[in-house]
Structure formats: C-alpha cells, structure tokens
Coordinates of C-alpha atoms in Angstrom, one line a residue:
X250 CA 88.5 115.4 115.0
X251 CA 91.8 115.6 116.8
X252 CA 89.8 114.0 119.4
X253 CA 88.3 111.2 117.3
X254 CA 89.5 107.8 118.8
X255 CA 91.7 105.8 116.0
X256 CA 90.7 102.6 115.9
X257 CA 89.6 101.2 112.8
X258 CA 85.6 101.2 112.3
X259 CA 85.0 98.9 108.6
X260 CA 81.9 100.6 108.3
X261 CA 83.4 104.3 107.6
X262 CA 87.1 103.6 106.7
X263 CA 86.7 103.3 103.1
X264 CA 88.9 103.1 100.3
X265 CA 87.3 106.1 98.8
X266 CA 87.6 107.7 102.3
X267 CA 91.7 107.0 102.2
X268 CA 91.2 108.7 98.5
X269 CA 89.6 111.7 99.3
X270 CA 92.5 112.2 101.9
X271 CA 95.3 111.7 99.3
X272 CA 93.6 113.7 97.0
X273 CA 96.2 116.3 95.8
X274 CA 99.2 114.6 97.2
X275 CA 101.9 112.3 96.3
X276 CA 100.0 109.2 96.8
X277 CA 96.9 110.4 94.9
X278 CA 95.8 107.4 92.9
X279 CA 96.9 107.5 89.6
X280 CA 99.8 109.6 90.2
X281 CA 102.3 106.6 90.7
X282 CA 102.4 102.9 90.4
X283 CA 101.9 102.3 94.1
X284 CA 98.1 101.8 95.2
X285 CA 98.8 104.0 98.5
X286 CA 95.3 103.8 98.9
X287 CA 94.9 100.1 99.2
X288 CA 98.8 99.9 101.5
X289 CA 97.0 102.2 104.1
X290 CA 93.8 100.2 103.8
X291 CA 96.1 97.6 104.4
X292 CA 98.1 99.0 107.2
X293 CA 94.6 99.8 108.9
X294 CA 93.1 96.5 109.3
X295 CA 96.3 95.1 110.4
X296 CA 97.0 97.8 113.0
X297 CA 93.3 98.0 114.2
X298 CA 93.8 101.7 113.7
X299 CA 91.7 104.4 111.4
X300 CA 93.9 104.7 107.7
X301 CA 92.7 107.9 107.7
X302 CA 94.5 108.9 110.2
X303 CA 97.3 106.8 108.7
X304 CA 96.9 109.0 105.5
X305 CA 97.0 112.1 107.2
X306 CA 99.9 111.3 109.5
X307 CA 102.1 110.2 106.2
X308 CA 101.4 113.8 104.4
X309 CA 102.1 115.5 107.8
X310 CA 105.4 114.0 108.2
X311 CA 106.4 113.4 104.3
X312 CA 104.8 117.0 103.3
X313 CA 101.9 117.3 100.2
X314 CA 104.1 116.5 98.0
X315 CA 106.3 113.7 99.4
X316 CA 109.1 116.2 99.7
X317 CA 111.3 113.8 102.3
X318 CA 113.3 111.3 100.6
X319 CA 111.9 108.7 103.4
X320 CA 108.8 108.7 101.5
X321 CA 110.6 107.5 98.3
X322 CA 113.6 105.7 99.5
X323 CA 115.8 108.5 98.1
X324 CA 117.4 109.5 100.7
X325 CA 121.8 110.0 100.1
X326 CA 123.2 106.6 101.6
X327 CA 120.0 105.1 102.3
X328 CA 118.7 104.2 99.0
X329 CA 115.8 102.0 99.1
X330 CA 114.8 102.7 102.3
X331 CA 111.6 104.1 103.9
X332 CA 109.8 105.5 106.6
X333 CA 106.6 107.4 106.0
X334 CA 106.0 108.3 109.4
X335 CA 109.5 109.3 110.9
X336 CA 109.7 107.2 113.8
X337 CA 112.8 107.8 115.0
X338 CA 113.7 110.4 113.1
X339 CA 115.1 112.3 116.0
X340 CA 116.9 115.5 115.5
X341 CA 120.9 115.7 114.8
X342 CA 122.4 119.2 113.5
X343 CA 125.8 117.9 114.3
X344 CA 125.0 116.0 110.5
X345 CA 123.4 117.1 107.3
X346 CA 120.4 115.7 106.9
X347 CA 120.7 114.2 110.7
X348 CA 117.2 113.4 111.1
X349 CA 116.1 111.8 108.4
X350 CA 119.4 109.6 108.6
X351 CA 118.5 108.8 112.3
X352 CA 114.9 108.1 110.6
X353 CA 116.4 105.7 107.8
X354 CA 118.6 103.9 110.7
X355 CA 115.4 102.8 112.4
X356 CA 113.9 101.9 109.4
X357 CA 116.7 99.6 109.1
X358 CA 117.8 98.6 112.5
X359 CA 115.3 99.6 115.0
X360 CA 116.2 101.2 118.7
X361 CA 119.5 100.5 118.7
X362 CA 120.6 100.7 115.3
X363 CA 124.7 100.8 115.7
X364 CA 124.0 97.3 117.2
X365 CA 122.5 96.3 113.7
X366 CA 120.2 93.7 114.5
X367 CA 116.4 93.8 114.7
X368 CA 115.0 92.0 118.1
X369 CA 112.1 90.0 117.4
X370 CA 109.8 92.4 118.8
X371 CA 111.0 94.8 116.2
X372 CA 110.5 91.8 113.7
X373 CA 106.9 92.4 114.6
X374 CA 107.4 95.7 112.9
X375 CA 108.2 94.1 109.7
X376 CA 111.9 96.1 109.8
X377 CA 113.7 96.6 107.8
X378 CA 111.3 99.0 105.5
X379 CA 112.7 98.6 102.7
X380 CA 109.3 98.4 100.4
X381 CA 106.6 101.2 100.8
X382 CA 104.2 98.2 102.1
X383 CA 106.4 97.3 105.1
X384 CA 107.1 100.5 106.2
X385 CA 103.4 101.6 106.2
X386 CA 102.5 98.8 107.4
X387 CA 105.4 98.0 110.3
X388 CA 105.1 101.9 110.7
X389 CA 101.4 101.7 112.0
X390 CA 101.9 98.7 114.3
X391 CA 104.3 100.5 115.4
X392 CA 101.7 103.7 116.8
X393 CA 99.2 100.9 117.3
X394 CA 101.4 99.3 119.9
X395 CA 102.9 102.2 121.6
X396 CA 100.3 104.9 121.7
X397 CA 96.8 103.7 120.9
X398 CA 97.1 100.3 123.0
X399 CA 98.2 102.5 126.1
X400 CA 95.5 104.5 125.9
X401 CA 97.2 107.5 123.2
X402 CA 94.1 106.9 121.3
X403 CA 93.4 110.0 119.6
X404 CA 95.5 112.6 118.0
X405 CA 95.1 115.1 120.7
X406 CA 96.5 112.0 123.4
X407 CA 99.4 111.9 121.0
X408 CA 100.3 115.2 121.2
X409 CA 99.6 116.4 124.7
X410 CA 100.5 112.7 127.2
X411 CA 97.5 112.4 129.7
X412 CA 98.3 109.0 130.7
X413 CA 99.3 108.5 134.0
X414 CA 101.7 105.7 133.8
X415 CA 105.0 106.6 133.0
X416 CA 104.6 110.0 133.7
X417 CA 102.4 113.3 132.1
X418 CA 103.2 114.9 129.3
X419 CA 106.3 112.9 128.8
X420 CA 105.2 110.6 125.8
X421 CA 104.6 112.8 122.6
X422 CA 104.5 111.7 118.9
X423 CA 105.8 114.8 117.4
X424 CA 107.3 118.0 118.3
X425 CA 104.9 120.1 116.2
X426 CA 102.5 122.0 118.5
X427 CA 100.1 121.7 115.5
X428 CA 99.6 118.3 114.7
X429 CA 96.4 117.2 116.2
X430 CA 94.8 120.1 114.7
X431 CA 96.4 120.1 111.4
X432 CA 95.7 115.7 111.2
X433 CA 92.1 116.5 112.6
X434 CA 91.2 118.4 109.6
X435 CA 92.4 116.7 107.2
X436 CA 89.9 113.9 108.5
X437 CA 87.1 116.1 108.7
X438 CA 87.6 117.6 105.4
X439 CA 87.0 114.0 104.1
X440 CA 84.4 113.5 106.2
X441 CA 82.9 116.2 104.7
X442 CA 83.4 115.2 100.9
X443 CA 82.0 111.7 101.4
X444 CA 78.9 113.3 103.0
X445 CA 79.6 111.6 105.9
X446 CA 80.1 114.4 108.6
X447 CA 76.6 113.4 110.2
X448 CA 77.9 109.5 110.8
X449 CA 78.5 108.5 114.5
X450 CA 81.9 109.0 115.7
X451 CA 83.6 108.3 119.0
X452 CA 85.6 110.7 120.7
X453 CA 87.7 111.1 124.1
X454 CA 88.2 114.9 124.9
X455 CA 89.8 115.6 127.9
X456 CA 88.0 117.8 130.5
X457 CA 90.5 119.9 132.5
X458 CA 89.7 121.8 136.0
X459 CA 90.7 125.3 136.6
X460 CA 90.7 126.3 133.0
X461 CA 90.4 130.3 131.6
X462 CA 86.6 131.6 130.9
X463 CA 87.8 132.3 127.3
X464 CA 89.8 130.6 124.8
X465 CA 93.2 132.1 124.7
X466 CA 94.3 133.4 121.3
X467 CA 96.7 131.3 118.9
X468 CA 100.6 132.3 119.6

C-alpha cells in the first residue's frame, strides 16, 4: 500500500476507515474534544487526497501518542500553534528544539518566515495554523499541491523522487527511509479491519531495469 495512489475515492474513505486508523492514538475518537476523525475527513475532500493517508502521515510525524507539541500547540514560544505534518520542520541543532521551531515558523509565516507575511498562495494554505482544522486542512493542500499534483502520488513517489522534472530523487517528503512502508501499513491494517482488503485499489509501482535476482536484506 505504499504504492496505493492518494487521491480521495468517496466510496472506501470512510469515517469509520479514518477511525480504525486512529485507533490507539491521540486522536482516537473519544479521547479528546476534537473530532480528528471528521477534520481529516475534512481535509480529504478538500485536498482530493485519501485521509487515510492523511491519518497515517499525522501519527508518523506527531508519534502514537501526539508526543510533538505541534500536534497540540504546546510547543515553548509557539503556543497555539500547529503543524501536524511538519512541513517545514527542517533540521537546526544550532537551537534546542530547532526543528519543530523551524516547523511552528511555517505554520505561522510560510517559506520565508523572517519576512512575516503570508503570500496569497500560502493564503491558499489557510496559514497561519493556528486551530487543529487549519493546519490539517492547509497542511494537506499543501502535499496535494506539491507532490500528488506533480505526479508524487503515492507514498513510495514521496519518498524515493521518480519524476523527471526538476530532477531525480531530489524532491522527498521525509528523511525517514521507512516511511512509505511504515504509512503503507498502517493503511492496510485498516483495510484489513473493515474487511475491505479485497476492494479495488489503484496503484503505481515503479518497474526498474537492471535490478538484483533477489531481494536484498533490510540494513
């Protein structure tokens, strides 16, 4: 399912879909006053992209248990603010904390956040996040716009750039080597517990040339 494409498909992305997926998380229904459930719904149908692989992406970059303080606008000097799926959270170890501050600065300013203004086109974004349902929403038209429109369609195309323009292997999401995998069952897991792991799905999988006559082992 790292290879599932992520546009949104009515039919299958259910709310009780989103639910299985937050089962056991922060945003587990019932576990706060925010319906995350019906915000990624949300987000989803806006975006055109799958929530549950809006659901997934949050827990992989928030953690199980919502343990970064983007997720609850906690974070030191940035109270109020969030960004569930760290865009722009860029590394900084010259400052404590450095990424999730460079995170909270986008959330706040966009690209160029010293400038402290928001272009238009980041208006589009609904910035600043500074409610759950702005940054989850904002947040996904956000990947909507600059990966799945160009052709980043699936969490695999995230991960590993195979589009052409603008150079290969350039244009990643994340720097864990483990996302698409780790996202892609997370889906398929609910899949499974909705009994819907026999529906029709689409997916893009890359076929490579030159390629080993055996799988090479996990590092």
């Amino acid at each position: 399912f790292q290879f599932e494409k992520l546009t949104y498909v009515p039919a299958l992305h259910t709310r009780a879909g989103i639910e299985q997926i937050l089962k056991g998380s922060f945003m587990e229904s019932g576990k706060s006053s925010i319906d995350y459930a019906g915000l990624i719904l949300e987000a989803g149908i806006d975006a055109d992209i799958s929530p549950f692989f809006i659901a997934a992406r949050i827990i992989q970059e928030m953690g199980l248990q919502g343990q970064s303080p983007l997720a609850t606008g906690t974070l030191d000097g940035y109270a109020g603010v969030y960004n569930f799926y760290n865009i722009g959270a860029t590394p900084n170890p010259d400052v404590p904390n450095g990424a999730r501050i460079n995170g909270a600065r986008f959330a706040l300013f966009g690209r160029e956040p010293d400038k402290g203004e928001i272009t238009p086109d980041e208006e589009a974004w609904l910035l600043p996040w500074t409610t759950p349902q702005r940054a989850i929403t904002g947040g996904a038209r956000w990947i909507a716009g600059r990966y799945v429109a160009i052709g980043q369609d699936t969490l695999y195309g995230q991960k590993f750039d195979l589009v052409a323009e603008g150079g290969l292997f350039i244009h990643q999401y994340a720097q864990n080597i483990q996302m698409a995998w780790a996202e892609g069952r997370r889906t398929r897991r609910a899949w499974l517990e909705l009994g819907l792991i026999q529906a029709s799905f689409t997916f893009r999988i890359p076929v490579f040339e030159n390629m080993p006559a055996e799988p090479a082992a996990l590092p």
